[in-house]
Amino acid sequence: MIRLLAFLLFLPSLVFAQSANEIAARSSAAHYYAGGDGRSNLTMKISGNRSREMVILRKNLGQANGNQNMYVHFSRPADVNNTAFLVWKKPKSKDDRWIYLPALDAVRRIAASDERTSFVGSHFFYEDMSGRSPFEDKHALIETTNDLFVLESTPKSKRGVEFAKYRTYIHKGTFLPTKVDYYDRGGQIYRTYEALKVSTVQGVPTVVKARMSDKTMGGSTTISLARVRYGLGLPKNVFTERSLRAAPTEHLR
Amino acid sequence: MAPSSVAPPLPAAPYEVSEDSVDAPDPSNGFAKVSGFTELRWNTRLNSDPFQKRETISEFRAHLEVEGATIPFRFAADLLFDDIDEDSEGEGVFDVREASLLLRPADNIDVRLGRQILTWGTGDLMFINDVFPKDYVSFFAGRSDNYLKAPADAARVGIFTDLVNVDFVLMSAQSVDRSIDGERLSFTEPSNGLARGRNNVFESDAPSGVEYALRAYRTFGSYEVAGYAYYGHWKSPGGVNAATGRGVYPELSVYGASVRGPLAGGIASAEFGIYDSREDHNGTNPLINNGEKRILLGFEREIASETTLGIQYYLARMDNHAAYVASAPAGSVIQDENRDLVSVRLTKFALRQTLTASAIAFYSPTQKDSYLRMDVSYRPTDSLTLNANLGHFIGDAHTPFGQFETGSNFGIGVRYSF
């Protein structure tokens, strides 16, 4: 009887210890892979009175946290109007990335492999836009409250990361991250992601407003999503060179 | 077993969760979207040239782009107030860069009709299978890289299938390069060694008719593979009319292929092309370009945060060089059989990408001439761009870059975008 009680007492901690990775995977899936495919208008307000406007199309190629295609069409500011960006995300190998420069009709392949650099001059990195694979870090569940799981994650490889660890506060109901704090090697928080507003679109909880603050860069960027739609049945051939040269307007509306 | 609280104060309420769908009015403009810029640009020569003005660029440009929403047209034009161009005498020149319509006759066919910029191929400022018009005057005189491509009057048909994609272009033979003719940059006419400058500009006559260009391409995994064919004319004057001394554009066919994809942590590319100068197969006509074979190898990689290094190797080998030398008239500049180039480009972003600096150096191991191009742009606001640029030619007078030594220039520009 005592043994059974002891087993039952320890059972929750066993369950929790295994599922830090599960929680991380579910959170990544909820944030970056919801709905199979989707579109959204995204506006970035970057401190220093700068802004970017774009439309993003996404399509999962298989399971959540797997390969994914992303197409971004920029409209503002004026000098990036019709610039487009294409990513074939492959968590298990290297992404393929292209940029289209309309003034030159040039489809350029992007050599940059560093994903933790500023996306179009904002405080969000490429990796923040496309999603950091949950398999790249070791996760530990360090705290649970009524509403949140708190995960602490450390990178499996120090290459290409500037943080020592990060803590994610994941909402239990939606599995969306509400806050992510990045810690430097001195143990100080130097960068923070905050979800400011979540809406449920077609039954899918979606972060529609978020902010990334970065002390090393100075300032912050706030992103707002509008006209979010899921389950569009986007064909795979939308994510090809064709869409770079001629924007797929029927999907961008 | 309860973990001690290690976290800083948790967010009070996670966030605002609402049940409504996110619907905002469609931000796309009703009929058309208008954008553009105004720019002031000024480039001055580093060395003096008795046959030229001190400036290579001295202009105010207004660029306007109109893009239709419901009707898929695109229109772009520049209004130019140019202090250098004698013809316009400060009145302003209207340059239509784009005037096209995009049609979709079937789900997998795009057709763009009208004036447009066309580009394909794998090089960085180097072209083998892209035989579409270039603007060498703007490029070397100091205008922004965007002006390297000149518009073509064409119909571009794109057919997209899972097996292969095909681009088919019909282009007007009148759409030729804006090539250096002596107006801003002095040069040496190869066929007779004559110095050309502002006082004796080299005139040429573009052919009439239609030219054809084809590209068949697809990706295999991460690798982009393409085959090309072109049937038209040389796009820069490739010969001289014996009677008039005016430039002509002889017939040209180009066949080639390219591949581009990831390698060693960066992107590698290889492209080759066979240039068949159809009017002079034997190379015995001294007034018409010989054919040649061209190859271009490239590799680009990020070497530090926001810093990219690109290197290229280019070789153009003339066909029938012996016949060319034997038939070359007295006084002409004899070209080497091989024209090779190595280029190195370094690009750096800083200050959250508001500062862009890029430098590319071309050097020829055979002719020993070189061209250095540097560009620094700073955007203090989203609308304003400040630019400083340099173009420097080094080499013997009869080398392709060296002949432009007096054209070496440094410039600044201010652009306001709206």
XYZ file of C-alpha atoms in Angstrom:
671
model
C 0.000 0.000 0.000
C 2.798 2.405 0.987
C 4.602 1.499 -2.193
C 1.507 2.211 -4.267
C 1.041 5.572 -2.532
C 4.678 6.468 -3.032
C 4.416 5.471 -6.680
C 1.300 7.591 -7.119
C 3.013 10.530 -5.407
C 6.007 10.299 -7.694
C 3.995 9.599 -10.828
C 3.184 13.252 -11.641
C 6.882 14.215 -11.463
C 7.775 11.307 -13.749
C 5.121 12.418 -16.179
C 6.304 16.017 -16.029
C 9.971 15.123 -16.443
C 9.229 13.376 -19.727
C 6.957 16.005 -21.103
C 9.198 19.085 -21.007
C 10.136 18.077 -24.554
C 6.494 17.370 -25.320
C 5.471 20.790 -24.041
C 8.185 22.424 -26.112
C 7.085 20.519 -29.188
C 3.411 21.348 -28.656
C 4.235 25.016 -28.133
C 6.285 25.194 -31.307
C 3.493 23.453 -33.183
C 0.856 25.837 -31.806
C 2.917 28.919 -32.604
C 4.386 28.056 -36.010
C 2.483 25.138 -37.489
C -1.159 25.764 -36.664
C -3.806 25.107 -39.214
C -1.885 23.198 -41.876
C -1.433 26.348 -43.937
C -2.353 29.968 -43.560
C -1.923 33.603 -44.445
C -1.684 36.816 -42.534
C -0.991 40.491 -43.036
C 1.841 41.457 -40.771
C 2.777 44.970 -39.723
C 5.985 45.658 -37.871
C 6.559 48.823 -35.891
C 10.227 49.161 -35.105
C 11.448 51.657 -32.525
C 12.859 54.702 -34.246
C 9.632 55.257 -36.115
C 10.183 52.610 -38.758
C 7.644 50.159 -40.064
C 7.329 47.185 -42.377
C 4.245 45.733 -43.968
C 4.074 42.320 -45.519
C 1.823 39.392 -46.250
C 2.969 35.948 -45.137
C 1.857 32.607 -46.548
C 2.787 29.365 -44.800
C 2.319 25.720 -45.601
C 3.276 22.670 -43.557
C 4.702 19.944 -45.727
C 4.117 17.164 -43.254
C 3.755 16.898 -39.524
C 4.060 19.768 -37.108
C 7.644 20.853 -36.401
C 8.677 19.386 -39.732
C 9.392 20.937 -43.112
C 7.475 24.074 -43.937
C 7.350 26.555 -46.788
C 6.996 30.280 -46.220
C 6.482 33.122 -48.683
C 6.660 36.764 -47.673
C 5.596 39.636 -49.918
C 6.606 43.113 -48.785
C 4.590 46.248 -49.498
C 6.049 48.920 -47.187
C 8.303 50.822 -46.947
C 8.198 51.990 -50.548
C 11.664 50.900 -51.524
C 10.927 47.251 -50.652
C 7.561 47.205 -52.345
C 7.205 43.905 -54.266
C 10.368 42.499 -52.737
C 9.583 38.895 -51.894
C 11.188 36.257 -49.803
C 10.855 32.485 -50.016
C 11.957 29.928 -47.439
C 11.894 26.160 -47.632
C 12.325 25.400 -43.961
C 13.967 22.083 -43.158
C 14.602 21.639 -39.430
C 16.749 18.552 -40.006
C 19.034 20.197 -42.566
C 19.667 23.670 -43.939
C 16.876 25.942 -45.084
C 16.757 27.093 -48.700
C 16.137 30.833 -48.961
C 15.597 33.199 -51.839
C 15.000 36.923 -52.166
C 13.495 38.662 -55.189
C 14.561 42.205 -56.102
C 11.904 43.672 -58.408
C 13.959 46.545 -59.838
C 16.426 44.036 -61.279
C 13.983 41.133 -61.780
C 16.631 39.205 -59.831
C 15.948 35.949 -58.010
C 18.847 35.711 -55.577
C 19.737 32.786 -53.421
C 20.531 33.784 -49.840
C 23.787 32.343 -48.591
C 23.321 33.491 -45.027
C 23.001 30.545 -42.739
C 22.938 32.577 -39.556
C 19.278 32.589 -38.561
C 19.767 34.748 -35.526
C 20.176 38.018 -37.365
C 17.642 40.792 -37.744
C 14.729 40.115 -40.072
C 14.326 43.176 -42.295
C 15.873 45.467 -39.708
C 13.503 44.527 -36.869
C 14.198 43.055 -33.438
C 12.809 39.713 -34.609
C 15.363 37.303 -36.030
C 14.790 35.127 -39.069
C 14.550 32.280 -36.611
C 11.787 34.047 -34.691
C 9.762 34.450 -37.894
C 10.290 30.927 -39.100
C 10.486 29.095 -35.791
C 13.347 27.568 -33.825
C 13.153 23.805 -33.928
C 12.358 22.328 -30.487
C 14.955 19.648 -31.261
C 17.792 22.170 -31.144
C 17.577 22.655 -27.380
C 17.372 20.641 -24.178
C 14.225 21.540 -22.269
C 13.420 21.343 -18.580
C 10.121 22.109 -16.913
C 11.173 24.329 -14.036
C 7.798 25.527 -12.818
C 4.089 24.981 -13.259
C 1.375 27.413 -12.190
C -2.371 27.394 -12.667
C -2.042 28.946 -16.106
C 1.498 28.375 -17.252
C 4.281 25.894 -17.886
C 7.702 27.436 -17.464
C 10.375 25.777 -19.589
C 14.055 26.482 -19.364
C 15.930 25.627 -22.548
C 19.626 25.375 -23.268
C 21.083 24.959 -26.748
C 22.514 21.575 -27.671
C 25.136 23.360 -29.737
C 26.583 26.758 -28.945
C 27.154 27.456 -32.645
C 25.004 30.211 -34.039
C 23.367 31.149 -30.712
C 24.128 34.237 -28.717
C 22.043 33.226 -25.671
C 23.107 30.910 -22.833
C 19.563 29.810 -22.116
C 15.993 30.999 -22.463
C 12.826 30.621 -20.430
C 9.467 30.199 -22.077
C 6.199 30.831 -20.247
C 3.673 28.664 -22.050
C -0.056 29.117 -21.605
C -1.577 25.786 -20.558
C -4.786 26.274 -22.445
C -3.405 27.269 -25.851
C 0.234 26.101 -25.596
C 1.238 29.461 -27.021
C 4.274 31.134 -25.491
C 3.226 34.216 -23.544
C 6.727 35.356 -22.791
C 10.250 34.278 -23.638
C 13.233 35.638 -21.729
C 16.711 35.183 -23.222
C 19.615 35.033 -20.793
C 23.179 35.921 -21.634
C 26.211 34.076 -20.285
C 26.204 36.373 -17.255
C 22.707 35.238 -16.338
C 21.075 38.547 -17.283
C 17.936 38.840 -19.388
C 18.931 40.820 -22.488
C 16.053 39.982 -24.844
C 12.337 39.362 -24.303
C 9.435 38.222 -26.431
C 5.947 39.026 -25.173
C 2.647 37.943 -26.656
C 0.375 40.948 -26.230
C -2.847 39.689 -27.736
C -4.202 36.299 -28.681
C -7.280 35.782 -30.803
C -8.990 32.593 -31.779
C -9.275 32.398 -35.528
C -11.278 29.520 -37.008
C -10.823 27.775 -33.694
C -7.048 28.235 -33.726
C -5.510 30.329 -30.940
C -3.228 32.815 -32.659
C -0.833 35.410 -31.324
C -1.948 38.516 -33.197
C 0.168 41.044 -31.405
C 3.624 40.550 -29.974
C 6.704 42.499 -29.035
C 10.394 41.687 -29.108
C 12.673 43.876 -26.983
C 16.408 43.598 -27.225
C 18.860 45.421 -24.966
C 21.860 44.707 -27.186
C 20.083 46.186 -30.197
C 18.228 48.786 -28.161
C 14.493 49.312 -28.527
C 11.776 46.929 -29.588
C 9.606 45.814 -32.478
C 5.886 45.207 -32.201
C 4.193 42.982 -34.762
C 0.482 42.966 -35.465
C -1.293 40.353 -37.520
C -4.479 41.006 -39.408
C -6.656 39.023 -41.819
C -5.394 35.710 -40.464
C -6.800 32.656 -42.219
C -6.074 28.949 -41.956
C -6.822 25.876 -44.012
C -6.627 27.665 -47.369
C -5.492 24.595 -49.264
C -2.484 26.507 -50.603
C -0.896 24.434 -53.353
C 2.765 23.606 -52.900
C 3.631 25.368 -56.158
C 2.791 28.739 -54.588
C 6.160 28.450 -52.850
C 8.264 28.606 -55.994
C 10.144 31.132 -58.100
C 6.937 31.915 -59.942
C 5.501 33.656 -56.894
C 8.635 35.708 -56.456
C 8.314 37.252 -59.909
C 4.526 37.482 -59.969
C 2.951 37.729 -56.539
C 0.116 35.196 -56.077
C -2.454 37.928 -55.613
C -5.358 35.547 -55.248
C -3.773 34.285 -52.026
C -2.484 37.647 -50.867
C -5.872 39.352 -50.805
C 8.816 17.405 -5.096
C 7.356 20.797 -5.938
C 10.047 22.809 -7.745
C 11.056 25.961 -5.959
C 10.114 29.129 -7.740
C 13.192 30.215 -9.690
C 11.502 32.550 -12.081
C 11.236 36.306 -11.864
C 7.677 37.596 -11.281
C 5.406 35.829 -13.759
C 3.181 37.829 -16.083
C 0.122 38.895 -14.095
C -2.478 37.869 -16.617
C -1.069 35.877 -19.518
C -2.451 38.163 -22.154
C -5.673 39.355 -23.568
C -7.460 36.447 -25.192
C -10.361 37.286 -27.398
C -12.611 35.055 -29.365
C -13.082 37.230 -32.412
C -11.550 36.470 -35.765
C -9.079 39.004 -36.948
C -10.631 40.936 -39.742
C -9.358 44.236 -40.960
C -10.356 45.954 -44.165
C -8.343 44.821 -47.163
C -5.389 47.202 -47.191
C -4.802 46.857 -50.922
C -5.600 50.079 -52.726
C -8.711 50.285 -54.844
C -7.492 50.711 -58.373
C -3.766 51.183 -58.155
C -0.864 51.473 -55.788
C 1.532 54.365 -56.298
C 5.079 54.587 -55.015
C 8.356 56.071 -56.088
C 11.294 58.215 -55.129
C 13.080 61.446 -55.863
C 16.828 61.450 -55.941
C 19.672 63.862 -56.244
C 22.915 62.283 -57.396
C 26.311 63.659 -58.172
C 29.456 61.802 -59.229
C 32.741 63.422 -60.006
C 35.773 62.111 -61.851
C 38.883 61.221 -59.863
C 41.149 62.092 -62.786
C 40.522 64.748 -65.364
C 39.507 63.907 -68.889
C 39.910 66.600 -71.548
C 37.088 65.072 -73.589
C 34.550 65.034 -70.778
C 32.814 67.123 -68.168
C 34.139 66.913 -64.638
C 31.025 65.065 -63.453
C 29.919 61.666 -64.667
C 26.538 62.067 -62.981
C 24.798 65.295 -62.049
C 21.084 64.803 -61.925
C 17.738 65.032 -60.242
C 15.516 62.005 -60.841
C 11.874 61.429 -60.052
C 10.780 57.797 -60.259
C 7.151 56.823 -60.234
C 5.645 53.325 -60.048
C 2.009 52.543 -60.494
C 0.739 49.041 -59.937
C -2.799 48.081 -60.770
C -4.802 46.073 -58.259
C -7.877 44.983 -60.164
C -6.237 45.217 -63.592
C -2.747 43.706 -63.284
C -0.666 46.355 -64.993
C 2.627 47.832 -63.952
C 3.986 51.197 -64.977
C 7.271 52.758 -63.952
C 8.949 55.823 -65.372
C 11.714 58.228 -64.537
C 11.730 61.922 -65.113
C 15.318 62.995 -65.327
C 16.842 66.456 -65.101
C 20.355 65.717 -66.248
C 23.143 68.212 -66.346
C 25.430 65.961 -68.358
C 23.228 64.907 -71.199
C 23.688 67.444 -73.946
C 20.628 66.291 -75.846
C 18.124 67.145 -73.185
C 19.797 70.407 -72.238
C 18.255 70.374 -68.828
C 14.707 70.048 -70.094
C 14.131 66.634 -68.593
C 14.028 63.204 -70.089
C 11.149 60.803 -69.670
C 12.316 57.206 -69.439
C 9.600 54.578 -69.314
C 11.125 51.631 -67.511
C 8.065 49.459 -67.210
C 4.727 49.414 -68.954
C 3.342 45.933 -68.847
C 0.315 43.803 -68.306
C 0.297 40.451 -66.527
C -2.118 37.884 -67.891
C -2.920 34.428 -66.622
C -4.481 32.580 -69.561
C -4.340 29.323 -67.600
C -3.666 28.291 -64.030
C -0.068 27.464 -64.786
C 0.754 30.107 -67.393
C 1.853 33.688 -66.690
C 2.271 36.138 -69.553
C 3.810 39.569 -69.089
C 3.440 41.828 -72.102
C 5.142 45.127 -72.652
C 8.138 46.996 -71.415
C 9.797 45.154 -68.562
C 13.058 44.263 -66.922
C 14.150 40.680 -67.619
C 16.849 38.819 -65.739
C 17.969 35.258 -65.329
C 21.252 33.470 -64.685
C 23.446 32.995 -61.675
C 26.180 35.651 -61.695
C 26.764 38.730 -59.557
C 26.995 41.604 -62.065
C 28.132 39.040 -64.635
C 25.930 37.553 -67.305
C 26.284 34.665 -69.694
C 22.845 33.386 -70.584
C 21.103 36.617 -69.656
C 21.236 38.383 -73.004
C 18.723 41.008 -71.965
C 19.539 44.707 -72.199
C 21.978 46.197 -69.714
C 22.697 49.823 -68.975
C 26.459 49.982 -68.782
C 26.485 53.752 -68.897
C 24.464 54.113 -65.695
C 26.347 51.333 -64.003
C 29.867 52.618 -64.671
C 29.049 56.308 -64.432
C 27.852 55.855 -60.850
C 24.111 55.260 -60.719
C 22.748 52.666 -58.302
C 23.057 48.958 -59.108
C 19.328 48.859 -59.843
C 20.038 50.699 -63.051
C 22.351 48.013 -64.441
C 19.370 46.436 -66.174
C 17.736 48.346 -68.982
C 14.112 47.740 -69.962
C 13.180 45.495 -72.884
C 10.058 45.524 -74.990
C 9.012 41.928 -74.789
C 6.469 39.253 -74.173
C 7.436 36.845 -71.433
C 5.543 33.570 -71.201
C 6.054 31.391 -68.152
C 4.730 27.845 -68.152
C 4.915 26.085 -64.817
C 4.615 22.335 -64.358
C 5.858 19.865 -61.783
C 8.208 18.311 -64.324
C 9.846 21.471 -65.655
C 9.207 25.196 -65.884
C 9.721 27.081 -69.124
C 10.266 30.791 -69.703
C 9.830 31.861 -73.276
C 10.633 35.444 -74.257
C 9.980 37.299 -77.475
C 11.922 40.509 -77.431
C 12.242 43.444 -79.770
C 15.644 43.577 -81.436
C 15.513 47.314 -80.853
C 15.914 46.680 -77.105
C 19.675 46.907 -76.956
C 22.146 47.703 -74.201
C 22.653 51.285 -73.179
C 26.309 50.850 -73.940
C 29.183 53.189 -73.386
C 29.456 55.450 -76.408
C 31.772 58.153 -75.178
C 29.262 60.603 -73.775
C 30.178 60.199 -70.124
C 33.051 57.763 -70.256
C 35.798 57.965 -72.844
C 36.863 54.687 -74.380
C 38.850 53.199 -77.237
C 37.026 51.750 -80.197
C 38.468 48.254 -80.593
C 38.137 47.930 -84.351
C 40.269 50.966 -85.163
C 41.838 52.180 -81.946
C 39.972 55.471 -82.164
C 39.477 57.414 -78.935
C 35.851 58.177 -78.306
C 34.657 60.972 -76.045
C 31.981 63.578 -75.716
C 33.104 65.262 -78.928
C 32.912 62.121 -81.069
C 30.315 59.838 -79.610
C 30.140 56.335 -81.092
C 26.829 55.953 -82.874
C 25.172 52.680 -83.688
C 21.959 51.427 -85.229
C 19.862 48.817 -83.466
C 18.365 46.135 -85.687
C 14.664 45.611 -86.119
C 12.852 42.341 -85.756
C 12.142 39.849 -83.012
C 14.545 37.889 -80.851
C 13.858 34.722 -78.878
C 15.087 33.562 -75.511
C 14.239 30.340 -73.729
C 14.916 28.988 -70.289
C 13.908 25.572 -69.012
C 14.419 25.146 -65.293
C 13.542 23.148 -62.245
C 14.888 22.350 -58.812
C 16.198 18.963 -57.783
C 15.999 19.109 -53.988
C 17.896 22.280 -53.140
C 19.628 22.560 -56.510
C 18.340 24.851 -59.240
C 19.184 23.626 -62.720
C 18.491 25.525 -65.924
C 19.123 25.256 -69.671
C 19.079 28.318 -71.887
C 18.860 29.237 -75.541
C 18.920 32.633 -77.226
C 18.399 33.540 -80.859
C 18.889 37.202 -81.578
C 21.690 39.739 -81.809
C 24.623 40.924 -79.778
C 23.165 43.448 -77.350
C 26.112 45.826 -77.381
C 27.583 46.924 -80.702
C 29.414 43.811 -81.858
C 30.630 45.124 -85.117
C 30.975 48.121 -87.344
C 29.412 48.966 -90.666
C 32.364 49.228 -93.031
C 30.863 52.082 -95.010
C 29.496 54.288 -92.257
C 31.710 53.394 -89.299
C 28.572 53.174 -87.204
C 28.049 50.301 -84.799
C 25.989 47.318 -85.732
C 24.527 44.477 -83.710
C 25.389 41.226 -85.493
C 23.353 38.076 -85.143
C 24.018 35.954 -82.098
C 22.872 32.666 -80.671
C 23.703 31.553 -77.156
C 23.253 28.080 -75.692
C 24.042 27.281 -72.105
C 23.159 25.842 -68.755
C 23.569 26.614 -65.076
C 23.279 25.069 -61.655
C 23.029 26.746 -58.254
C 22.710 25.324 -54.786
C 24.169 24.845 -51.327
C 27.781 23.829 -50.886
C 30.198 24.013 -47.966
C 27.921 26.199 -45.885
C 27.291 28.662 -48.678
C 25.764 28.868 -52.147
C 27.753 27.759 -55.190
C 26.883 28.316 -58.821
C 28.240 27.320 -62.208
C 27.117 28.602 -65.579
C 28.428 28.226 -69.087
C 27.386 29.505 -72.487
C 28.360 29.039 -76.108
C 28.224 32.269 -78.080
C 27.681 31.646 -81.776
C 28.262 34.842 -83.742
C 26.230 33.688 -86.688
C 27.454 36.209 -89.244
C 31.104 35.366 -88.707
C 31.483 31.658 -88.059
C 35.079 31.551 -89.233
C 36.186 34.609 -87.415
C 37.562 36.091 -90.599
C 35.360 39.178 -90.660
C 37.265 41.851 -88.760
C 34.204 44.030 -88.437
C 32.093 41.466 -86.581
C 32.625 39.851 -83.186
C 33.874 36.287 -83.131
C 31.962 33.679 -81.234
C 33.168 32.624 -77.815
C 32.706 30.215 -74.947
C 32.027 31.576 -71.489
C 32.089 30.037 -68.067
C 31.242 31.535 -64.666
C 31.790 29.942 -61.270
C 30.551 31.557 -58.080
C 30.533 30.928 -54.362
C 28.974 33.002 -51.611
C 29.035 32.477 -47.893
C 28.341 34.301 -44.684
C 31.690 34.694 -42.937
C 30.619 36.669 -39.865
C 27.425 38.081 -38.459
C 25.657 40.032 -41.222
C 28.794 39.811 -43.354
C 28.842 37.948 -46.647
C 31.752 37.103 -48.926
C 31.275 36.255 -52.595
C 33.874 35.117 -55.078
C 33.557 34.487 -58.803
C 35.702 33.250 -61.642
C 34.817 34.158 -65.209
C 36.438 33.153 -68.458
C 35.475 34.082 -71.999
C 37.497 32.335 -74.704
C 37.286 33.671 -78.238
C 36.683 31.236 -81.084
C 39.003 31.348 -84.094
C 41.409 33.739 -82.451
C 44.124 33.098 -85.035
C 41.762 34.033 -87.846
C 40.748 37.151 -85.930
C 44.361 38.260 -85.485
C 45.194 37.528 -89.103
C 42.289 39.589 -90.402
C 42.483 42.443 -87.894
C 42.999 45.786 -89.672
C 45.934 48.002 -88.823
C 45.326 50.222 -85.832
C 42.766 47.977 -84.210
C 43.158 46.898 -80.619
C 43.960 43.180 -80.621
C 41.918 41.347 -77.998
C 43.416 38.415 -76.191
C 41.996 34.973 -76.781
C 41.055 34.701 -73.120
C 39.283 37.337 -71.094
C 39.256 36.194 -67.494
C 38.085 37.840 -64.301
C 38.183 37.035 -60.634
C 35.815 38.976 -58.395
C 35.592 39.297 -54.648
C 32.626 40.943 -52.963
C 32.197 41.817 -49.324
C 28.827 42.964 -47.990
C 28.098 44.074 -44.462
C 24.909 45.162 -42.725
C 24.969 47.154 -39.503
C 22.803 49.297 -37.251
C 19.810 46.987 -37.670
C 20.331 46.954 -41.423
C 20.020 50.692 -41.753
C 23.618 50.724 -42.893
C 24.691 48.663 -45.897
C 28.223 48.591 -47.191
C 29.333 46.549 -50.162
C 32.521 46.428 -52.171
C 33.329 44.299 -55.188
C 36.680 44.094 -56.912
C 37.202 42.577 -60.350
C 40.699 41.611 -61.456
C 41.871 39.983 -64.649
C 44.814 37.610 -64.239
C 45.442 37.773 -68.005
C 44.892 41.426 -68.903
C 45.849 42.611 -65.410
C 43.202 45.302 -65.352
C 40.726 45.802 -62.551
C 37.550 47.532 -61.475
C 36.620 48.352 -57.900
C 33.103 49.274 -56.949
C 32.077 50.414 -53.482
C 28.733 51.463 -52.147
C 27.677 52.636 -48.702
C 24.043 53.406 -47.956
C 22.520 54.717 -44.757
C 18.815 55.018 -44.078
C 18.212 57.445 -41.204
C 14.460 56.988 -41.711
C 12.384 54.579 -43.769
C 12.019 57.224 -46.458
C 15.480 58.659 -46.683
C 18.587 56.992 -48.080
C 22.010 58.585 -48.109
C 24.529 57.038 -50.437
C 28.205 57.298 -51.197
C 29.746 55.316 -54.014
C 33.008 54.755 -55.822
C 33.908 53.237 -59.181
C 37.597 52.874 -59.916
C 39.202 51.559 -63.106
C 42.830 50.452 -63.215
C 44.788 49.076 -66.148
C 46.615 49.638 -69.402
C 44.873 51.832 -71.926
C 43.972 48.950 -74.217
C 42.434 46.712 -71.558
C 38.662 46.460 -71.114
C 38.666 48.240 -67.714
C 41.864 50.200 -68.181
C 40.452 52.130 -71.122
C 37.967 53.740 -68.695
C 40.590 55.014 -66.254
C 39.526 58.601 -66.772
C 36.030 57.480 -65.880
C 36.909 56.535 -62.317
C 34.463 58.423 -60.161
C 33.231 59.062 -56.653
C 29.729 60.172 -55.862
C 27.007 60.900 -53.342
C 23.271 60.681 -53.526
C 20.175 61.462 -51.493
C 16.949 59.593 -52.129
C 13.515 60.235 -50.714
C 11.077 57.310 -51.163
C 7.313 57.536 -50.922
